[in-house]
PDB file of C-alpha atoms and ligand atoms in Angstrom:
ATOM      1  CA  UNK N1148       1.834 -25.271  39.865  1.00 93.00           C
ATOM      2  CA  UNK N1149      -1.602 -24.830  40.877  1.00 95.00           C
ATOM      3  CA  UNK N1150      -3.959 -27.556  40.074  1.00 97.00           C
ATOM      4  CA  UNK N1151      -7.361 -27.178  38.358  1.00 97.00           C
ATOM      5  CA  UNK N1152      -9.284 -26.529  41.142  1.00 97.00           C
ATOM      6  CA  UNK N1153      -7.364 -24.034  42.467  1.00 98.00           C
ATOM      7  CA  UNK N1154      -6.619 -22.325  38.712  1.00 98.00           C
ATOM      8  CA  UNK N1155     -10.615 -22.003  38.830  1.00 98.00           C
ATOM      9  CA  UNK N1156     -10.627 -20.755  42.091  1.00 98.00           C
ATOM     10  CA  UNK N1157      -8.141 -17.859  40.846  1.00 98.00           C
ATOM     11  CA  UNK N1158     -10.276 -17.242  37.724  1.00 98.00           C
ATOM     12  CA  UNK N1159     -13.392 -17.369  39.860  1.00 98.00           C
ATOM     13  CA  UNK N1160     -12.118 -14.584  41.544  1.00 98.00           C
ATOM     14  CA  UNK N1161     -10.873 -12.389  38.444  1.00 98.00           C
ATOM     15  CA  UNK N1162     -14.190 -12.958  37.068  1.00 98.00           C
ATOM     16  CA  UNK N1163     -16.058 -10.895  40.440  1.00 98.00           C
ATOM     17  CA  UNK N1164     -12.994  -8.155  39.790  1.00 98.00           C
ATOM     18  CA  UNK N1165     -13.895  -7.957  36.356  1.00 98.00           C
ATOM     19  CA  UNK N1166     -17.404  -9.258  35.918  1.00 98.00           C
ATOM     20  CA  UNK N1167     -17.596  -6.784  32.239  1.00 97.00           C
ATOM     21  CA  UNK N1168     -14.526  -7.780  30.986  1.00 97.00           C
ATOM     22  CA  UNK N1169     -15.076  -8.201  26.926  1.00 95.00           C
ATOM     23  CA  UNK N1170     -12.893  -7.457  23.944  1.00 95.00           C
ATOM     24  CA  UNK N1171     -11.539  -3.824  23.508  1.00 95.00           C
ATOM     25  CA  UNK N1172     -11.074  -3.281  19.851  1.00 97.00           C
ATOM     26  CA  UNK N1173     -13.204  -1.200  18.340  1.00 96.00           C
ATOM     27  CA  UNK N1174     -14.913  -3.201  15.968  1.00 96.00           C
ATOM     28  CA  UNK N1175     -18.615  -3.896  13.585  1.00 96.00           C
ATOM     29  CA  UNK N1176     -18.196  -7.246  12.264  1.00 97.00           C
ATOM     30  CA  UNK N1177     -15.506 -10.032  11.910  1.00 98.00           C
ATOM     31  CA  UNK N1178     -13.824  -8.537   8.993  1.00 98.00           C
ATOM     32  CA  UNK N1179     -13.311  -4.910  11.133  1.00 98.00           C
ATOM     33  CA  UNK N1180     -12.009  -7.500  13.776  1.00 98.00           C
ATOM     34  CA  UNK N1181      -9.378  -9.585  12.108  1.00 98.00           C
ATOM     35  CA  UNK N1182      -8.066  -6.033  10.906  1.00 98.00           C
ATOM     36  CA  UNK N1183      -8.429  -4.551  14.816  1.00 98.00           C
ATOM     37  CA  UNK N1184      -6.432  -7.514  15.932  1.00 97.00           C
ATOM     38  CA  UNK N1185      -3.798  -7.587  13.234  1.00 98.00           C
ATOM     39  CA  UNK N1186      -2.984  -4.266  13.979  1.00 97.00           C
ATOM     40  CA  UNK N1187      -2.814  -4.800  17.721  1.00 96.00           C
ATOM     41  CA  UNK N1188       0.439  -6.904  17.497  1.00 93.00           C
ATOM     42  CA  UNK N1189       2.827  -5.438  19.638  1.00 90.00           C
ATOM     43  CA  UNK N1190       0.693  -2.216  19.819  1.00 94.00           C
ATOM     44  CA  UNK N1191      -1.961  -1.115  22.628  1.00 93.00           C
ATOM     45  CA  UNK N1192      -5.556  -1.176  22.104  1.00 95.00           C
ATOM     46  CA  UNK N1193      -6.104   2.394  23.038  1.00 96.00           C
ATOM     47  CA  UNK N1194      -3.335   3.074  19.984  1.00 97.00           C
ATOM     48  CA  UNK N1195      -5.445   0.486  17.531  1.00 98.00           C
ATOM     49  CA  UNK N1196      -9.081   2.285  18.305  1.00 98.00           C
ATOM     50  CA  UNK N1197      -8.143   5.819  17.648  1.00 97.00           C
ATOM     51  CA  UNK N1198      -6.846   4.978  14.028  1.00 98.00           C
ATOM     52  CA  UNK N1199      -9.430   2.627  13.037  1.00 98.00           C
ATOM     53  CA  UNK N1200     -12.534   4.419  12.812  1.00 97.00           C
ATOM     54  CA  UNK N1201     -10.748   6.402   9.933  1.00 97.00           C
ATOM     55  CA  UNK N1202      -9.568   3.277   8.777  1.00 98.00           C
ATOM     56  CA  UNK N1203     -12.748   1.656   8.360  1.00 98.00           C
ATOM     57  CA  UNK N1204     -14.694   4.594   7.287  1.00 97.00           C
ATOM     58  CA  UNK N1205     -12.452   5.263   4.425  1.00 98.00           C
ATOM     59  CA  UNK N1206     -11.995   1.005   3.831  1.00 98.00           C
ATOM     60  CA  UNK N1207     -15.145  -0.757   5.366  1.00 95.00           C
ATOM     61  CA  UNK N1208     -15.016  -4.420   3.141  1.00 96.00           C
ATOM     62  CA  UNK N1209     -12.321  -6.354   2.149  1.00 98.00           C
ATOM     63  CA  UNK N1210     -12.427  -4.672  -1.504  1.00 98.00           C
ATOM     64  CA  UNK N1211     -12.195  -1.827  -0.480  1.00 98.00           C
ATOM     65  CA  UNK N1212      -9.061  -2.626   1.526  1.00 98.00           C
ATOM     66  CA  UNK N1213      -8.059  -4.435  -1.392  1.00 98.00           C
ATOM     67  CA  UNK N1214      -8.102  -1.926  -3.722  1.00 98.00           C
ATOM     68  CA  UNK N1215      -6.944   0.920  -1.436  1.00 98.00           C
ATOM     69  CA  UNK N1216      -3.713   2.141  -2.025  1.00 98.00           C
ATOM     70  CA  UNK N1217      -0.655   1.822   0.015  1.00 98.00           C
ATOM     71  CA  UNK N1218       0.391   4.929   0.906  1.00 98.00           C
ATOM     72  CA  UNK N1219      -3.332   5.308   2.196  1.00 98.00           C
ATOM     73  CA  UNK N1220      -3.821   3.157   4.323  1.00 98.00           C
ATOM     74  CA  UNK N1221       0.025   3.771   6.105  1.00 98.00           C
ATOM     75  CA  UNK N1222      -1.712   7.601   6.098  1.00 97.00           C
ATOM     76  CA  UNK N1223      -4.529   5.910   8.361  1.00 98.00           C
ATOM     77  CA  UNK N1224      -2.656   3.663  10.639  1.00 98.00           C
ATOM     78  CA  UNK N1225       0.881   5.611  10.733  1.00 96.00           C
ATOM     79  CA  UNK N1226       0.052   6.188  14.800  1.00 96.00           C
ATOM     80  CA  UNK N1227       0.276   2.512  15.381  1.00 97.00           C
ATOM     81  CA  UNK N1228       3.578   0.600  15.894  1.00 91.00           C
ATOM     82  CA  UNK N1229       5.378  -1.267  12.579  1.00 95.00           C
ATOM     83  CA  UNK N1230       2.309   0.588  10.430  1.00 96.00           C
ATOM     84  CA  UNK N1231       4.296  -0.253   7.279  1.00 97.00           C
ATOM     85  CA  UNK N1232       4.658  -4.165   7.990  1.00 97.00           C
ATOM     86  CA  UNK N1233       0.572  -4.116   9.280  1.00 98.00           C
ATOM     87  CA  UNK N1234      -0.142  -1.936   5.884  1.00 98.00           C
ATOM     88  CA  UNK N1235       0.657  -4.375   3.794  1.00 98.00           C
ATOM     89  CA  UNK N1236      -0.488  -7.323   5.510  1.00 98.00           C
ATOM     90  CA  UNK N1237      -4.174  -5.798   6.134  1.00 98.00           C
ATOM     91  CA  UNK N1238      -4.453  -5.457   2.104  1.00 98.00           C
ATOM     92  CA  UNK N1239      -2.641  -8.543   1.175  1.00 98.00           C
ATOM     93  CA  UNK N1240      -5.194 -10.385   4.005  1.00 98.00           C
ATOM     94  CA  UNK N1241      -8.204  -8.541   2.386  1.00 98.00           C
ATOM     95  CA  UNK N1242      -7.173  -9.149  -0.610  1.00 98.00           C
ATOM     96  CA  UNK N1243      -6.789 -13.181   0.161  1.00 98.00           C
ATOM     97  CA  UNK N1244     -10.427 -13.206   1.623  1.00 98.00           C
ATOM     98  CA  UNK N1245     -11.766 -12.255  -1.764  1.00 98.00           C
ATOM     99  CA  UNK N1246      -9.804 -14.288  -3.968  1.00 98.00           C
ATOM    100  CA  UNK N1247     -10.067 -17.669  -1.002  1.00 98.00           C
ATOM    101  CA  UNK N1248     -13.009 -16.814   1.116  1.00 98.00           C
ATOM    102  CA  UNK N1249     -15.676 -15.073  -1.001  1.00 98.00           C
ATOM    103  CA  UNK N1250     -14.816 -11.883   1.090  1.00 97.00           C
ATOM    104  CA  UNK N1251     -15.879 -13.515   4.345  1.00 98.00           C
ATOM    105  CA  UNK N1252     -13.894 -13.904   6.816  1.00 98.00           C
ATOM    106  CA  UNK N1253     -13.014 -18.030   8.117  1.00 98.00           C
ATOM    107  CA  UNK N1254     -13.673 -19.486  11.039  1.00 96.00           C
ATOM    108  CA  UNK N1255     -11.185 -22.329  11.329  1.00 96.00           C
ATOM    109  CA  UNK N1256      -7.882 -21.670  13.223  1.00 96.00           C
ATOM    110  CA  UNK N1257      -6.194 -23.274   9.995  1.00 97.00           C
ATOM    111  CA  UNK N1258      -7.612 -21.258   7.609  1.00 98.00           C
ATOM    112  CA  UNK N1259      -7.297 -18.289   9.921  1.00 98.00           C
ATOM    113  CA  UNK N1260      -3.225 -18.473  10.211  1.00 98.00           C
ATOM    114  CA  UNK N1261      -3.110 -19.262   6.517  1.00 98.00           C
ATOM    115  CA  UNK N1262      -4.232 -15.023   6.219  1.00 98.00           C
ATOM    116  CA  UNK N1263      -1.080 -12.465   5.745  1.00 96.00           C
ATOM    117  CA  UNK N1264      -0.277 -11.195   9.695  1.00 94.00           C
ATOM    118  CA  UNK N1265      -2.588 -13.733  11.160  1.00 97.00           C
ATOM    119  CA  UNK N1266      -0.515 -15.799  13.395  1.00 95.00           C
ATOM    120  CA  UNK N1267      -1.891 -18.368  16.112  1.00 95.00           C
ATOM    121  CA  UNK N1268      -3.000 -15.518  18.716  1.00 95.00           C
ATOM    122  CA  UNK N1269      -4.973 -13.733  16.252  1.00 96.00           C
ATOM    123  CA  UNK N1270      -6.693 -16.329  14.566  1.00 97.00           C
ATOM    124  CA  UNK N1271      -7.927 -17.473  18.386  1.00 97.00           C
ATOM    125  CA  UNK N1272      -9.238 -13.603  19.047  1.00 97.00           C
ATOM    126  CA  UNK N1273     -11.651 -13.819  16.032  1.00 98.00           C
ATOM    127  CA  UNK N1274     -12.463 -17.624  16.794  1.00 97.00           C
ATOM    128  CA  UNK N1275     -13.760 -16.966  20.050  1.00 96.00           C
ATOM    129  CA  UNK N1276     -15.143 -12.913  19.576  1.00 96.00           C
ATOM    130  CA  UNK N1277     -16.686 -12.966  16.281  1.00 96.00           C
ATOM    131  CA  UNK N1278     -17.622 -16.517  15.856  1.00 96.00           C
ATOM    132  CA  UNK N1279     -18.364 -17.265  19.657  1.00 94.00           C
ATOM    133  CA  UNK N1280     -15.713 -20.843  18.851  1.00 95.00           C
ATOM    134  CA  UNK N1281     -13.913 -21.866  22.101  1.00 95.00           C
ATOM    135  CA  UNK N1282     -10.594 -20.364  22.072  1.00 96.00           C
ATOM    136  CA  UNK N1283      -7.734 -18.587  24.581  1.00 96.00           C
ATOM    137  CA  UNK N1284      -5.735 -16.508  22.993  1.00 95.00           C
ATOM    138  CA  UNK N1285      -2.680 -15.657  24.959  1.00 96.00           C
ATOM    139  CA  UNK N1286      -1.391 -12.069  24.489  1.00 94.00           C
ATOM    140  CA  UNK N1287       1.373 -10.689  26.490  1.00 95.00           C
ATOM    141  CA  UNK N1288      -1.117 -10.138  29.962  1.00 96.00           C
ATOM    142  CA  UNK N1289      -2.670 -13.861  29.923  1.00 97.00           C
ATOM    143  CA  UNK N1290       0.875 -15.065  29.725  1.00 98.00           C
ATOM    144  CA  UNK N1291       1.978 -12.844  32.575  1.00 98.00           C
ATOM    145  CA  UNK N1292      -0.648 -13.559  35.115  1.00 98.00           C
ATOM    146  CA  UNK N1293      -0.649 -17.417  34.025  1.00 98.00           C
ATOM    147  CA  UNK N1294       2.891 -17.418  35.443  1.00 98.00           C
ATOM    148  CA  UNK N1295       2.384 -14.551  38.351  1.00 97.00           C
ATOM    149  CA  UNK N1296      -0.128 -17.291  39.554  1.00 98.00           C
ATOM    150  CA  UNK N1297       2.120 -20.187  38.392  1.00 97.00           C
ATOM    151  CA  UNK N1298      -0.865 -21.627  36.826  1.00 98.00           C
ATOM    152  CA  UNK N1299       1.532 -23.314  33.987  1.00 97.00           C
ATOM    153  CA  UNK N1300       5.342 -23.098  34.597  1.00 96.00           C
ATOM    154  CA  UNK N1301       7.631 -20.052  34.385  1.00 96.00           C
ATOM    155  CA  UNK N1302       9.300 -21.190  31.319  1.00 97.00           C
ATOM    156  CA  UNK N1303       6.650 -22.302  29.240  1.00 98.00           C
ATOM    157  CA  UNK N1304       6.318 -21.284  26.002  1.00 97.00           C
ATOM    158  CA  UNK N1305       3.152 -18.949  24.428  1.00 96.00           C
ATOM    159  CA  UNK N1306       1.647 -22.592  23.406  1.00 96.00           C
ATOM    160  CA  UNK N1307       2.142 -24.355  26.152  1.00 97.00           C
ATOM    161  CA  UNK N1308       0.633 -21.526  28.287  1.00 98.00           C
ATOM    162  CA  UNK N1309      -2.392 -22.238  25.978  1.00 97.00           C
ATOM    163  CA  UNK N1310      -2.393 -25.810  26.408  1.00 97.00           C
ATOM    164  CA  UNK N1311      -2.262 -25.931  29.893  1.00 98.00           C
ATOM    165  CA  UNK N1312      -5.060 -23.114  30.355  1.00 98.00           C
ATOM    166  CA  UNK N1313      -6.907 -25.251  28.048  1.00 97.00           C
ATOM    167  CA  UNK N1314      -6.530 -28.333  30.122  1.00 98.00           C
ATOM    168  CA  UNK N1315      -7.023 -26.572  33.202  1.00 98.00           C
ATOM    169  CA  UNK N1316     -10.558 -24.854  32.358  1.00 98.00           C
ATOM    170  CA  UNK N1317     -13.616 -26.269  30.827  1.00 97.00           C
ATOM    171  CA  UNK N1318     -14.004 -25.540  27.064  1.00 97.00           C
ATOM    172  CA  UNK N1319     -17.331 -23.133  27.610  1.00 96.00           C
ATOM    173  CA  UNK N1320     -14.791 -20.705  29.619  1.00 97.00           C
ATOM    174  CA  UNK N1321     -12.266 -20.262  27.424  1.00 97.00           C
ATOM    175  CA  UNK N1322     -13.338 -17.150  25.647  1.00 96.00           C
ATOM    176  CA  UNK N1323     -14.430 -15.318  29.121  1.00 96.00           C
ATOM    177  CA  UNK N1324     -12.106 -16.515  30.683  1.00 97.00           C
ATOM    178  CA  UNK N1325      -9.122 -14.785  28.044  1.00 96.00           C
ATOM    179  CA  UNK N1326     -11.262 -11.535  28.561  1.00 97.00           C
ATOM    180  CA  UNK N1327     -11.296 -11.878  32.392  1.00 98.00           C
ATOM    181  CA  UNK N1328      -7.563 -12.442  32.473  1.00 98.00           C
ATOM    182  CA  UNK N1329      -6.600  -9.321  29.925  1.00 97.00           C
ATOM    183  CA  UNK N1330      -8.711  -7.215  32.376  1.00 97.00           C
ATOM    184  CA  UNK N1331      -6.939  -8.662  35.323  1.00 98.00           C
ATOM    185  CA  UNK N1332      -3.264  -8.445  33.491  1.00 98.00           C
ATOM    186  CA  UNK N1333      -3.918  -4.610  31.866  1.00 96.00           C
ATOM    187  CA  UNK N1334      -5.966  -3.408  35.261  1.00 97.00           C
ATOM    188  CA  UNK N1335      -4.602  -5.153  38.117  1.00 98.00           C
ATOM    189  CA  UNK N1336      -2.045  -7.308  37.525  1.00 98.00           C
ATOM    190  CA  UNK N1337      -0.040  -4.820  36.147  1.00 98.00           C
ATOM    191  CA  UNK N1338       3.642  -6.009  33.969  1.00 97.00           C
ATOM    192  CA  UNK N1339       5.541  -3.052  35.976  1.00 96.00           C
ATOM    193  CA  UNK N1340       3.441  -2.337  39.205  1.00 96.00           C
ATOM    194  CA  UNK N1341       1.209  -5.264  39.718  1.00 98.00           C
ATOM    195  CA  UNK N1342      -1.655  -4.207  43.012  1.00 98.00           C
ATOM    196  CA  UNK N1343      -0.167  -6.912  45.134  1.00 98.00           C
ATOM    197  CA  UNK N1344      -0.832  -5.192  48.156  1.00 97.00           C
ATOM    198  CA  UNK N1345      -4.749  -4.958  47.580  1.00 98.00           C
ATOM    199  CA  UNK N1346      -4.854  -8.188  45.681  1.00 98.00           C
ATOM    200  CA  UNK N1347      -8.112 -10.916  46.326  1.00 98.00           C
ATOM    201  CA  UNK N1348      -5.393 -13.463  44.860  1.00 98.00           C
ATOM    202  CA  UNK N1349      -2.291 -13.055  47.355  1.00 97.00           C
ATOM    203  CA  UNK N1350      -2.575 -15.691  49.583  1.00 97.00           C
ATOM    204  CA  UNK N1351      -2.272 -18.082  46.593  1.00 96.00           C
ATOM    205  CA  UNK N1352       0.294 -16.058  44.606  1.00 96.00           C
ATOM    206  CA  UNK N1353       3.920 -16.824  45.032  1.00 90.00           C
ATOM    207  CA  UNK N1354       5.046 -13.818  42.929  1.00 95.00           C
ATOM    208  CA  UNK N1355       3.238 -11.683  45.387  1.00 96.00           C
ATOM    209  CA  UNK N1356       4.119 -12.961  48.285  1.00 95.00           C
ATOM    210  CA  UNK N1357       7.913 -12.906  47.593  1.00 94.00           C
ATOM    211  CA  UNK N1358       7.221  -9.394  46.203  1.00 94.00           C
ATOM    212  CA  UNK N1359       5.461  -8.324  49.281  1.00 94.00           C
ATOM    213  CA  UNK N1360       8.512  -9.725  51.291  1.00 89.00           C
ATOM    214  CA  UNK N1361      10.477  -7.497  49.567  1.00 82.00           C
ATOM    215  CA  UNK N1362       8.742  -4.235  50.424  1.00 71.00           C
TER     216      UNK N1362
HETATM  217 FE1  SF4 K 164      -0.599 -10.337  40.395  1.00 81.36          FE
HETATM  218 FE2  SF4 K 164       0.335  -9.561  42.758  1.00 81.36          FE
HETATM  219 FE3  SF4 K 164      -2.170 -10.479  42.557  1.00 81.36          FE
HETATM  220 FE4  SF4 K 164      -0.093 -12.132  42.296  1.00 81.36          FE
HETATM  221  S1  SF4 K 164      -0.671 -11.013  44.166  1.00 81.36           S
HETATM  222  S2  SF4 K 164      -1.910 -12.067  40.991  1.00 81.36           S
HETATM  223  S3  SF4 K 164       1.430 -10.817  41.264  1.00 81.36           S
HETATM  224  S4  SF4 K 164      -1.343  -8.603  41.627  1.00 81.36           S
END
């Protein structure tokens, strides 16, 4: 596994690749980003930002997501993966910040995952991007380059991918550095066709060196 200094020497280097690297989802304010990010689960960005201007035009506060009807809102999001499931938890969650939160959105992780679809990754995406709290959430590309570079161990799980990057990189990098490593993952360090061959990291990357081997 690589130790600290060399995890920050990796990162260093992601954050020259990707020195603009920032969060995707369309978004106006923490409410329009708790929605952005529940509807992102298992779903591409690119997917979540062409339905949710609609969205949030037609449903821009939590009472008005609240109070919108079902079938409408399936009618807005129906281009996005398991709309039906994400539906009903973006009323039932806007409907829980009125009744719980005054129709503001929380800023603890426990209060957070206590919101309908709001599980561990999202509440750290709204922590750390609309409340500026130090978080990493790990989505599907932090999790993949994290064991590309064996910076935590192949068969750790999604928390103890977050532990470790949290022991591994001080606390006033965590929200950058879960940016950086998205833009790395989604632009670089691709799932299927990862740039190996043109890659700043290689001499410290197992993964690409046995891949390179193989070419
Ligand atoms: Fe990813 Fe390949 Fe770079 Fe390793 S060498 S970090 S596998 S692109």
């Amino acid at each position: 596994m690589l130790s600290k200094e060399k995890t920050m020497e990796a990162i260093e280097i992601m954050y020259e690749m990707f020195p603009d690297a920032e969060c995707e989802l369309i978004h106006k304010d923490p409410f329009q980003l708790l929605v952005a990010v529940i509807l992102s689960a298992q779903a591409t960005d690119v997917s979540v930002n062409k339905a949710t201007p609609a969205l949030f035009a037609a449903y821009p506060t939590p009472s008005a997501l609240a109070e919108a009807p079902i079938e409408a809102i399936i009618d807005k999001i129906k281009t996005i993966g398991l709309y039906r499931n994400k539906a009903k938890n973006i009323k039932a969650c806007a409907a829980q910040l009125l009744e719980r939160f005054n129709g503001e959105v929380p800023r603890t992780r426990e209060e957070l995952v206590s919101l309908p679809g709001v599980g561990r990754k999202t509440a750290n995406v709204v922590m750390g991007d609309a409340f500026g709290e130090p978080a990493i959430a790990v989505d599907t590309h932090v999790e993949r380059v994290s064991k590309r570079l064996r910076i935590c161990k192949l068969s750790a799980s999604v928390t103890e991918v977050e532990d470790t990057l949290m022991r591994k990189i001080p606390k006033e990098l965590w929200v950058k550095t879960h940016h950086t490593m998205i833009f790395f993952g989604r632009y670089h360090c691709l799932a299927r066709s990862p740039k190996c061959d043109i890659c700043p990291l290689l001499y410290m990357c197992q993964e690409g060196k046995s891949r390179m081997n193989k070419i």
